[in-house]
Coordinates of C-alpha atoms in Angstrom, one line a residue:
Chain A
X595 CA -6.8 56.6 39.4
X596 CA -8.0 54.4 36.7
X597 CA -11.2 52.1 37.8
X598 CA -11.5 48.7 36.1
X599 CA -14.1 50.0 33.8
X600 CA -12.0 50.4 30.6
X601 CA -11.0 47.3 30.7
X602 CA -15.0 45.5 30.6
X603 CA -15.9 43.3 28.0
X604 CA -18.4 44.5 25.8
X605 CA -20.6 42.9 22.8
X606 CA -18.9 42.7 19.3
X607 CA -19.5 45.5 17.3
X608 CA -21.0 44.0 14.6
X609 CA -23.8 42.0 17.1
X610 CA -24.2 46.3 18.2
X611 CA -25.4 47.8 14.5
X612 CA -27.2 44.6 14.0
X613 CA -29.3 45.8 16.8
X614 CA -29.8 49.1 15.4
X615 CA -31.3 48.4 12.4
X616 CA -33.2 45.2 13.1
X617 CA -36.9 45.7 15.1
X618 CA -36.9 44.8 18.6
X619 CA -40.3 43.2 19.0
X620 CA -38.8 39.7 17.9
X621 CA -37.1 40.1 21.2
X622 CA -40.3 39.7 23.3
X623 CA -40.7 36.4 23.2
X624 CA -37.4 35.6 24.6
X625 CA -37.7 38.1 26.9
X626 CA -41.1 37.1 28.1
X627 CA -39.9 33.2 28.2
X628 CA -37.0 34.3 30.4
X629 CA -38.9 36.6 32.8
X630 CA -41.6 33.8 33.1
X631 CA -39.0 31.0 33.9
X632 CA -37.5 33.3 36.2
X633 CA -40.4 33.3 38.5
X634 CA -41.3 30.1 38.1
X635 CA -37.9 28.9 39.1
X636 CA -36.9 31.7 41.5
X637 CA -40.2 32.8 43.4
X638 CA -38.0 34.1 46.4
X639 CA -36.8 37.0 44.7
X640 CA -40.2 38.3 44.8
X641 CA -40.2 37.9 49.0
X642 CA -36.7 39.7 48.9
X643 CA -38.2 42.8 46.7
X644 CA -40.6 42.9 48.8
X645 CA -42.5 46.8 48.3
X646 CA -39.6 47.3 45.4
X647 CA -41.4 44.4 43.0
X648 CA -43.5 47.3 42.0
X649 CA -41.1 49.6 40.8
X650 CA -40.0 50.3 37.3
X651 CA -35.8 49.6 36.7
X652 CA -34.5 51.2 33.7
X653 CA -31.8 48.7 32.5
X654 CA -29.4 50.4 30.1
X655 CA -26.7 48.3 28.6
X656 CA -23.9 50.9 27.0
X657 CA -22.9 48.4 24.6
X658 CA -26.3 48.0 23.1
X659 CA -28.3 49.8 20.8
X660 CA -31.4 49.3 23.2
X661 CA -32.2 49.2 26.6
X662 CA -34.6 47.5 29.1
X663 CA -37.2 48.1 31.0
X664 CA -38.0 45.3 33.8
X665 CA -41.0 45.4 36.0
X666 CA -40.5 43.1 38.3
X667 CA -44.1 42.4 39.7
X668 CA -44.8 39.3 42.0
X669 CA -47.8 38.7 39.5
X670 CA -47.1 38.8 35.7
X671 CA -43.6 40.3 35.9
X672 CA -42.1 41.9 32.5
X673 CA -39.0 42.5 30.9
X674 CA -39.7 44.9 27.5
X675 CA -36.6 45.8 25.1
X676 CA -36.9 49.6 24.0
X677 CA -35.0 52.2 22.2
X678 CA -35.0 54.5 25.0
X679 CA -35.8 54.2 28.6
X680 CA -38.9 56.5 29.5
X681 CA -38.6 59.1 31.8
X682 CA -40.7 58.0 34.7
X683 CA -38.6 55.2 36.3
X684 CA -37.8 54.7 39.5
X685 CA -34.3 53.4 39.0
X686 CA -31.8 53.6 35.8
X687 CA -29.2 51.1 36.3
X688 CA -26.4 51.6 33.1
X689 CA -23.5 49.5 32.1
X690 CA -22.0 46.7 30.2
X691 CA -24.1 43.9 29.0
X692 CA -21.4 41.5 30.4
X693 CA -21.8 43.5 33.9
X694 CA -25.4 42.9 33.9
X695 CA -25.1 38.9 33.1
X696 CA -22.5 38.9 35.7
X697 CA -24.3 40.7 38.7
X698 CA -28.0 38.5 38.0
X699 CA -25.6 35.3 37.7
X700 CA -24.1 36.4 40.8
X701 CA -20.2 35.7 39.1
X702 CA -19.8 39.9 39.8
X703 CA -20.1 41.9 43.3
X704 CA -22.7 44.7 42.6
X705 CA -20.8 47.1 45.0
X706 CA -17.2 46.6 43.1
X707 CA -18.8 47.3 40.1
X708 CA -19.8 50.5 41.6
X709 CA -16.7 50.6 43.3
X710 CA -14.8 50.7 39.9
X711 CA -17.2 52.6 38.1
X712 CA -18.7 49.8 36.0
X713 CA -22.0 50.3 36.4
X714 CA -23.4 53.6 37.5
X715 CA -26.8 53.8 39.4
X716 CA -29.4 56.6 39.4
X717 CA -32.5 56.8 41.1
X718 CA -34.3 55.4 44.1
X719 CA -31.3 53.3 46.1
X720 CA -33.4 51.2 48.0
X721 CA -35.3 50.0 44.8
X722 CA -31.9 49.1 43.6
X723 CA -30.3 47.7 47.0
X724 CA -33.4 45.6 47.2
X725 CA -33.1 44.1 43.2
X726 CA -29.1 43.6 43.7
X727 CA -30.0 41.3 46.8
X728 CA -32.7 39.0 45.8
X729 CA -30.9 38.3 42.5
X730 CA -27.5 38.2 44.0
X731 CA -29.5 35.5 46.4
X732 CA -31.5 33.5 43.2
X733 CA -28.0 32.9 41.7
X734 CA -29.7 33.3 38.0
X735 CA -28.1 31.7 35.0
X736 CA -29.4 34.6 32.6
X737 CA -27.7 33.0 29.6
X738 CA -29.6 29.7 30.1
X739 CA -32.9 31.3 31.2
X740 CA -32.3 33.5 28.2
X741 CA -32.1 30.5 25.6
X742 CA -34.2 28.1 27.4
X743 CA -37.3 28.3 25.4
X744 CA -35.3 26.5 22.1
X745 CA -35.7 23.5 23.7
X746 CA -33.1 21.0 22.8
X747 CA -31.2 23.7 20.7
X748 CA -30.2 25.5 24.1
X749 CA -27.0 23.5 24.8
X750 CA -26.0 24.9 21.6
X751 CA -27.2 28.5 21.8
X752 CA -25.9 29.0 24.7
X753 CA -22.0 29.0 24.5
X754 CA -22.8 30.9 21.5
X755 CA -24.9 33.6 23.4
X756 CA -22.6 33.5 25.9
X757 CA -19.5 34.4 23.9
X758 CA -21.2 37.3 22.3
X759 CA -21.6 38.9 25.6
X760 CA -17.8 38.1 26.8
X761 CA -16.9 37.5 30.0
X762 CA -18.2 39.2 33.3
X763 CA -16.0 42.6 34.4
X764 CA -12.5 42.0 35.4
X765 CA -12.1 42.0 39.0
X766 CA -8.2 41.7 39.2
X767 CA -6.2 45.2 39.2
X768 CA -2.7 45.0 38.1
X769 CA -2.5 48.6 39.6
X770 CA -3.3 48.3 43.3
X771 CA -3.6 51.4 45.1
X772 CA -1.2 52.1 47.7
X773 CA -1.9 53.8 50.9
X774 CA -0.2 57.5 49.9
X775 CA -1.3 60.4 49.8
X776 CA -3.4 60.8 52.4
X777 CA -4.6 62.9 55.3
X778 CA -4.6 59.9 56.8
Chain B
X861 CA -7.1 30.8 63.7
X862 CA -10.4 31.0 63.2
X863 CA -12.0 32.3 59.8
X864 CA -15.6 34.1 60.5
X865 CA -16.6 35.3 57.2
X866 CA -19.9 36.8 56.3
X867 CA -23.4 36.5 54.7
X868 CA -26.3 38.3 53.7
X869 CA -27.9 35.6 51.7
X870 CA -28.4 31.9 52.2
X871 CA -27.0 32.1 49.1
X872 CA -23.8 33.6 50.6
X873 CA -23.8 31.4 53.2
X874 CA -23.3 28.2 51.2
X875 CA -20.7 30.0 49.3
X876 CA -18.7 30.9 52.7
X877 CA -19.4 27.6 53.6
X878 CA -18.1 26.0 50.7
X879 CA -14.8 28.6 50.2
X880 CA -13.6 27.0 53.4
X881 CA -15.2 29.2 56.3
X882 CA -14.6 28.2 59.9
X883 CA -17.9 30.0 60.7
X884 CA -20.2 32.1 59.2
X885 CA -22.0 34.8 60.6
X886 CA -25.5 36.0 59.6
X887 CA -28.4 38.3 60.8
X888 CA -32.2 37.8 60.7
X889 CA -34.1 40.2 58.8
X890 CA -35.0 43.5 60.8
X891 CA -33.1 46.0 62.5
X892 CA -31.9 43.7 64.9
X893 CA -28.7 43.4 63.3
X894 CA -26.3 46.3 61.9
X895 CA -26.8 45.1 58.3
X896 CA -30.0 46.0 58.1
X897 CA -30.5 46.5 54.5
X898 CA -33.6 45.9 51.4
X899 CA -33.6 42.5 50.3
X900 CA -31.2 41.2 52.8
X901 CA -31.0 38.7 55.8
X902 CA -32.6 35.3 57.1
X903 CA -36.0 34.8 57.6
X904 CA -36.7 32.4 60.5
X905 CA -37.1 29.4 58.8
X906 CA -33.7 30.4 56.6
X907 CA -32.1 30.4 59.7
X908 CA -32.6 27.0 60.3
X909 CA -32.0 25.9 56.8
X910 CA -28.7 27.7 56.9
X911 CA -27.7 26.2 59.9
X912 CA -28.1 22.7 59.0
X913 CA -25.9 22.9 55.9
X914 CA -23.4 24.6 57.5
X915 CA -23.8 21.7 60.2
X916 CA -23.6 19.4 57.8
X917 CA -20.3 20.6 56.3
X918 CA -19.0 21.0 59.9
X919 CA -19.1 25.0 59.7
X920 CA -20.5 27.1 62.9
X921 CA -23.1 29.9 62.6
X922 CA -23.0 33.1 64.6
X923 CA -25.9 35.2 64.7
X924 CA -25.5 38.8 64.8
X925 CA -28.3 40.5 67.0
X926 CA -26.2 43.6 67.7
X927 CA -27.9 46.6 67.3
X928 CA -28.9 48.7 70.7
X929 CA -32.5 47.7 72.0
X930 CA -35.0 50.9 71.8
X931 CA -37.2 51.1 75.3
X932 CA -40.6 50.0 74.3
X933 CA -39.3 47.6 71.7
X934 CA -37.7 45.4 73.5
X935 CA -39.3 42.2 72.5
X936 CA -37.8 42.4 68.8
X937 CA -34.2 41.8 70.3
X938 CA -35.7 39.1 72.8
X939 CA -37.5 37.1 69.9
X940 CA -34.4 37.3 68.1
X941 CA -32.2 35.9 70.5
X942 CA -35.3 32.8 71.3
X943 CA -35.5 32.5 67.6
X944 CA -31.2 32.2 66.9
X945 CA -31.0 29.7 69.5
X946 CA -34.0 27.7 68.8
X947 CA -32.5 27.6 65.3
X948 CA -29.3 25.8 66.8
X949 CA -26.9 29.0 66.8
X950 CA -23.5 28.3 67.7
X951 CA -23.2 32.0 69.0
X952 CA -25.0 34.9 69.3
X953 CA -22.9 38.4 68.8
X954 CA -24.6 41.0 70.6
X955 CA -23.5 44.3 71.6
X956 CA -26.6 45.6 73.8
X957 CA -26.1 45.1 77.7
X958 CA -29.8 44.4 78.1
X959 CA -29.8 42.1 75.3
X960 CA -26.8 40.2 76.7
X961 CA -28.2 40.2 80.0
X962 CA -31.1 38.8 78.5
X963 CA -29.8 36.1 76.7
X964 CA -27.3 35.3 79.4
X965 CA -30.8 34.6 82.1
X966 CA -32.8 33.0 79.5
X967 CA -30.7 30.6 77.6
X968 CA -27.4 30.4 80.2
X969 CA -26.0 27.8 78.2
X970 CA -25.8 29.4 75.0
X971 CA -22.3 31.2 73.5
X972 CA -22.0 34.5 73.6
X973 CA -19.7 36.6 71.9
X974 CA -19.2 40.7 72.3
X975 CA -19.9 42.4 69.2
X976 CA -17.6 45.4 67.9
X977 CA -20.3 47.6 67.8
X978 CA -19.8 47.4 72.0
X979 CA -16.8 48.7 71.2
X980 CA -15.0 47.1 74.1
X981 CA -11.4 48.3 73.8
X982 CA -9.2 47.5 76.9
X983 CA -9.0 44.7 79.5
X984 CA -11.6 45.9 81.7
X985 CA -14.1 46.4 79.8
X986 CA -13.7 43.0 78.3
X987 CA -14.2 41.5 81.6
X988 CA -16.9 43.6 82.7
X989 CA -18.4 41.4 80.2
X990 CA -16.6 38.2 80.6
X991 CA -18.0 38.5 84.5
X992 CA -22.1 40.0 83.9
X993 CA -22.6 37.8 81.1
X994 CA -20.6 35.0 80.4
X995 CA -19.5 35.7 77.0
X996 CA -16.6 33.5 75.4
X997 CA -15.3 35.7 72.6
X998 CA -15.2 39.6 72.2
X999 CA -14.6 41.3 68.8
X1000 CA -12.3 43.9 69.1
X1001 CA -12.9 47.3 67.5
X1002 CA -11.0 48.7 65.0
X1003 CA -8.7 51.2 66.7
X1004 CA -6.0 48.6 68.0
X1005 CA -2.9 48.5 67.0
X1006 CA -1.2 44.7 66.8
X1007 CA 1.0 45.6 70.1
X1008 CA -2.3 46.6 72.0
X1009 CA -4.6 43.6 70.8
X1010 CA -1.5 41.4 72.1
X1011 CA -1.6 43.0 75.5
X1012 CA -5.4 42.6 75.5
X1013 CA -4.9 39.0 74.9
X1014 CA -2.3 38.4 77.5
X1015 CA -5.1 40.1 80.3
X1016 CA -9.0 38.8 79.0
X1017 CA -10.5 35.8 80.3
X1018 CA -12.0 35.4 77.1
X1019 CA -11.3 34.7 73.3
X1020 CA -10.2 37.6 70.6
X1021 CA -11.5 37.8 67.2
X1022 CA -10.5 41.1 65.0
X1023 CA -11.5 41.8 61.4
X1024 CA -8.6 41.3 58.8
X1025 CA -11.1 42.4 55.5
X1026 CA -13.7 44.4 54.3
X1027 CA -15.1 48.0 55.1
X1028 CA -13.4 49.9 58.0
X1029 CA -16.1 52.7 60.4
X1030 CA -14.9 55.5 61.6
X1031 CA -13.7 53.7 64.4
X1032 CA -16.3 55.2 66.8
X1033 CA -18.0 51.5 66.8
X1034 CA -21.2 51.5 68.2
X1035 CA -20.9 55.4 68.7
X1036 CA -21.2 57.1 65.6
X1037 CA -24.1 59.1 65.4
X1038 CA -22.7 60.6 61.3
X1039 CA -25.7 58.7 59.8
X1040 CA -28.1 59.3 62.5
X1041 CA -27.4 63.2 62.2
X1042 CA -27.8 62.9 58.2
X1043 CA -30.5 61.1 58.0
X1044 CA -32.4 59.7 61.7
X1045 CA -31.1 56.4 60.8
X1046 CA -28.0 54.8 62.1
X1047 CA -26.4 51.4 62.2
X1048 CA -26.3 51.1 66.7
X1049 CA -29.9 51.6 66.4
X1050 CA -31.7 50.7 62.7
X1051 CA -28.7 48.9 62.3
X1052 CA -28.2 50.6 59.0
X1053 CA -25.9 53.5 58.3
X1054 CA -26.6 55.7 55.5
X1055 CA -29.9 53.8 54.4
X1056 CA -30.3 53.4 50.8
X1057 CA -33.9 55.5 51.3
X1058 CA -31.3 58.7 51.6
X1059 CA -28.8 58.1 48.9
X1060 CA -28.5 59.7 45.7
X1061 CA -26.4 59.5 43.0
X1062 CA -25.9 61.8 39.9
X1063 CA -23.7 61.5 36.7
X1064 CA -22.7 64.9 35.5
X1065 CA -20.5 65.5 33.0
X1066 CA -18.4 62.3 34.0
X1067 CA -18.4 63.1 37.2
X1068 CA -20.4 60.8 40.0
X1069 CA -21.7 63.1 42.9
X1070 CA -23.1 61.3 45.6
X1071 CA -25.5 62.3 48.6
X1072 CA -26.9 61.8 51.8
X1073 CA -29.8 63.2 52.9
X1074 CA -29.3 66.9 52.8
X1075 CA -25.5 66.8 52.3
X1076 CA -23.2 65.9 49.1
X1077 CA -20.8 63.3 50.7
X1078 CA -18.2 63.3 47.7
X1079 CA -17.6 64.4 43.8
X1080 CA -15.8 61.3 41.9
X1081 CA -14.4 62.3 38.5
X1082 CA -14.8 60.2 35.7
X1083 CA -12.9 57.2 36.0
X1084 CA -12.1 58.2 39.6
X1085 CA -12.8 54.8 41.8
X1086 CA -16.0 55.5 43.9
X1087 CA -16.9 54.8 47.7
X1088 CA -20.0 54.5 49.6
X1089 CA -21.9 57.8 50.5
X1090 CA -20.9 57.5 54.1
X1091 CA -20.4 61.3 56.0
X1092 CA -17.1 60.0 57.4
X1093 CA -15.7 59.1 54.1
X1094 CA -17.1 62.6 52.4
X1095 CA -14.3 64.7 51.0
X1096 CA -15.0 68.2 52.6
X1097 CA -13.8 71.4 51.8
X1098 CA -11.4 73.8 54.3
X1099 CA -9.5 76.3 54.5
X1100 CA -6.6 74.6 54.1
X1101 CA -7.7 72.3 51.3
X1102 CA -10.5 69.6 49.9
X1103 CA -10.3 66.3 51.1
X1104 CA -11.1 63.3 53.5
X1105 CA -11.1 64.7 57.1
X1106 CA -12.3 61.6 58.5
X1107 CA -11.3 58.7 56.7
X1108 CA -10.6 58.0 53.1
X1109 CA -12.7 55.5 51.0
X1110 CA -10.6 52.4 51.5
X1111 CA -11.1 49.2 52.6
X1112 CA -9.0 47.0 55.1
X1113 CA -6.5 44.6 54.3
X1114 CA -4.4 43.3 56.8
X1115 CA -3.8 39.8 55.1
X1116 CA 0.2 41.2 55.5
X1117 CA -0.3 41.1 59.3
X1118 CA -2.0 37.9 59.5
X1119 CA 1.8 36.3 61.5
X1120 CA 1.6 39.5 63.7
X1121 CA -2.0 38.2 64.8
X1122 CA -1.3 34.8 65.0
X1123 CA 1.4 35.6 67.2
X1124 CA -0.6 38.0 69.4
X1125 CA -2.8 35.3 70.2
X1126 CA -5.9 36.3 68.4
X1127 CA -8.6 33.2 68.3
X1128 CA -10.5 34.1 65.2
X1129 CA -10.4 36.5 61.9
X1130 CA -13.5 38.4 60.5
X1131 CA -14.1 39.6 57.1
X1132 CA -16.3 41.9 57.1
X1133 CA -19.4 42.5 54.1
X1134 CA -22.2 40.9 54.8
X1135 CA -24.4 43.1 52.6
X1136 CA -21.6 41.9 49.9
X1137 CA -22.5 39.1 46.9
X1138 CA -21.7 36.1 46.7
X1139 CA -18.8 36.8 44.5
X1140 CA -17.3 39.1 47.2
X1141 CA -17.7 36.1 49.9
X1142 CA -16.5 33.4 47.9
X1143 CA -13.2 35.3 46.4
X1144 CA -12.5 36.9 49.9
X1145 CA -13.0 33.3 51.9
X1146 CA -11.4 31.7 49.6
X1147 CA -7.8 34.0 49.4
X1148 CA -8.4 33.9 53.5
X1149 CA -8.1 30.4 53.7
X1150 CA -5.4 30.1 51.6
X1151 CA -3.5 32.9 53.3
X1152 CA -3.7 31.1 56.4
X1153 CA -2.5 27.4 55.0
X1154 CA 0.6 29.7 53.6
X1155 CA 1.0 31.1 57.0
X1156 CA 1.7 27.5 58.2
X1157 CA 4.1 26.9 56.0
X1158 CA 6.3 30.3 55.9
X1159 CA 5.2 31.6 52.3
X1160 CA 4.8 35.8 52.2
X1161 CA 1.1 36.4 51.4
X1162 CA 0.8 38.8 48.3
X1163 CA 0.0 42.0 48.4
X1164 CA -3.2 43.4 47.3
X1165 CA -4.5 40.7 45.6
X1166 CA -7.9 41.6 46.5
X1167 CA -8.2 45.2 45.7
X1168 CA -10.0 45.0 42.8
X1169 CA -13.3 44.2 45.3
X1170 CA -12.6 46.7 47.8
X1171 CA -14.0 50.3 48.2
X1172 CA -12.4 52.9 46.5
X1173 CA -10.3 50.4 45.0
X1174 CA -7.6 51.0 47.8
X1175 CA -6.8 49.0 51.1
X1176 CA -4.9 49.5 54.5
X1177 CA -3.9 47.8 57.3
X1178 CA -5.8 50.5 59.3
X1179 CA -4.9 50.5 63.0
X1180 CA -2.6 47.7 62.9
X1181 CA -0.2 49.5 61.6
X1182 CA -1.5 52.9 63.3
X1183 CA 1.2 55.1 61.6
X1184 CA -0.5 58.2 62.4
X1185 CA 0.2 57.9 66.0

């Protein structure tokens, strides 16, 4: 029984070994922008962490030569691009870029994904119960946040960011399942 | 008929709302409702919010207060029915005796409507309720067959409503004590089964293995779809052979039975998934409502269309069907 994960998007390959060679700390400041607008524009995510805002969430993005590790504190929250996760997290979340973007703009349902076996989830559940709510709730638009901080340039970099990623996990089958085979 | 589609989020809400629910149902945030989850559910004041836009767009809200009051705790249930109908609830769904009795004393003018956990399966038991309480709707559980649910109609003094989408129980509504035996949590009384705090998940060598509590529920190899870690859709070993004794990890459909429904004389359809996104809600609505302005005109609803959200990838028309009988 295939599951809808061979058929995600996933970042160009060339954008991929770019990131492997290149250093990461030019990231930050994007990062820090877009974790900073986030708050500012979305404080109820915070209320709907609740306890969990103090965890640390591994993200790890298969198509990407790095990973992510976001902290998602109600005071000075931080999102920190590294070339491995540590070891002591409390929750490892892995899966396509394009999954990611999809589940924090809320265009993908966080359970189908798991469903079909596009994202895979390791760790403490409730932390990562807790995060798929309050963003699913915020209705983020990561792209924008993501290129907010060029000002005027962001209509442009958008669509251009955007297009790198590809589009969100399929959530059409063309093989539905049919009820066979069961002890049922 | 009726479309009574869920949400977890204000969020969700205005998506139901604006993929053509009839009504939306919701739940406040504690285990007063079987949703019960992190980072879900209305706050007070989101309540209210909620309810005006739906208002606004001519859309009723049911609240969901159905979880079984503990002794000693009593006033949790009590403030959430004061607080759902000082919010302007068009309904409250409640499952608890007490709680009904409750709300049927205190606020006699306010709708109430049976929730499936009550699991209120036949005629008389329907207007046990009908006759203590009042109530205007029941939701039937999910062990009916089409034929049955039509003979319920014909004999209740009260309207039907029966899911048509989303996750299916074990069909021991309201009864189940799997999570509660796992883990000292369950949905009738923290109004959430198998809580997050007691899952676990593992990737080995392509292979998801999921847990609950003490117990491995179910071993998905790589590429296999997955379910949730629920005991009654773990695949258990026998003697005769491995696999799912209770239920398998599919979702109901019943979109192809949506004429046998109408013509029963069922008053409303639920989808089911409130701790769903807003992706889920707003596809799901949507195909509903379109489904039921084909049904109008004569045009065969496709099959399946939705499968691609469902668990385990795989749906069934469950106990409308009831081919195992």
């Amino acid at each position: 029984m295939p599951a809808s994960g061979s058929s995600t998007s996933r970042v160009p390959r060339v954008f991929a070994l770019a990131g492997q060679v290149l250093p990461l700390l030019p990231l930050q400041p994007m990062l820090g922008a877009c974790i900073h607008g986030i708050q500012r524009r979305h404080p109820q995510i915070f209320d709907r962490l609740g306890c969990h805002a103090t965890k640390r969430y591994g993200l790890d993005p298969t198509d990407l030569p790095f990973a992510f590790l976001l902290e998602p504190r109600r005071v000075n929250p931080t999102v920190t691009a590294v070339r491995s996760l540590p070891r002591q997290l409390d929750i490892r979340i892995t899966g396509t870029l394009a999954a990611f973007i999809g589940l924090v703009d809320g265009s993908c349902d966080g359970d189908a994904l798991f469903f079909s076996r596009d994202i895979q989830v390791e760790g403490d559940m409730e932390a990562a119960v807790a995060l798929r709510n309050a963003i699913d709730e915020a209705g983020i638009d990561l792209v924008a946040e993501s290129v907010a901080w060029l000002g005027p340039l962001a209509a442009v970099a958008g669509p251009i960011l955007q297009s790198v990623i590809g589009a969100p996990p399929g959530q059409h089958r063309s093989d539905p399942i049919s009820e066979t085979g069961s002890w049922n | 008929m009726e479309l009574i589609c869920p949400a977890g989020t204000p969020a969700a809400l205005r998506a139901a709302v604006g993929a053509g629910a009839d009504a939306v149902y919701c739940g406040f945030r504690d285990e007063t409702n079987a949703r019960n989850f992190p980072g879900l559910n209305f706050s007070h004041e989101e309540l209210r919010s909620g309810i005006a836009h739906a208002h606004a767009h001519g859309v009723k809200v049911l609240v969901a207060i159905n979880t079984f009051a503990r002794a000693g705790a009593l006033d949790l249930w009590r403030r959430a029915v004061d607080a759902a109908v000082g919010a302007g609830a068009d309904a409250l769904i409640v499952a608890d005796v007490g709680v009904l009795d409750y709300a049927a004393r205190r606020h006699p003018d306010q709708r109430l409507h049976v929730s499936v956990q009550a699991a209120a399966a036949n005629p008389d038991a329907i207007d046990f309720y009908v006759k203590a309480f009042g109530v205007r709707r029941v939701v039937l559980p999910r062990v009916l067959s089409v034929a049955e649910i039509a003979a319920i109609v014909r004999e209740v003094g009260c309207e039907t409503e029966v899911f048509v989408f989303g996750g299916l129980c074990v069909m021991e509504e309201g009864r189940c004590s799997l999570s509660s035996y796992a883990t000292g949590q369950s949905p009738n009384m923290n109004g959430v089964c198998s809580p997050a705090s007691h899952v676990h998940y593992r990737e080995q060598d392509g292979e998801l293995i999921s847990r609950l509590g003490a117990f491995t529920v179910n071993k998905f190899s790589a590429g296999e779809p997955a379910g949730y870690p629920t005991l009654c859709k773990g695949r258990f070993q026998t003697a005769h052979a491995t696999g799912y004794l209770f239920e398998d990890p599919v979702s109901l459909d019943a979109t192809a039975m949506l004429p046998a429904l109408r013509k029963a004389g069922v008053t409303a359809l639920k989808i089911e998934g409130r701790q769903r996104g807003r992706a889920y809600i707003e596809r799901v609505v949507r195909n509903f409502r379109t489904r039921l302005a084909e049904l109008d005109d004569g045009v065969p609803a496709p099959l399946d269309d939705l499968v691609a959200l469902t668990e385990g990838q795989s749906t069934t028309a469950g106990a409308y069907r009831k081919s195992w009988r």
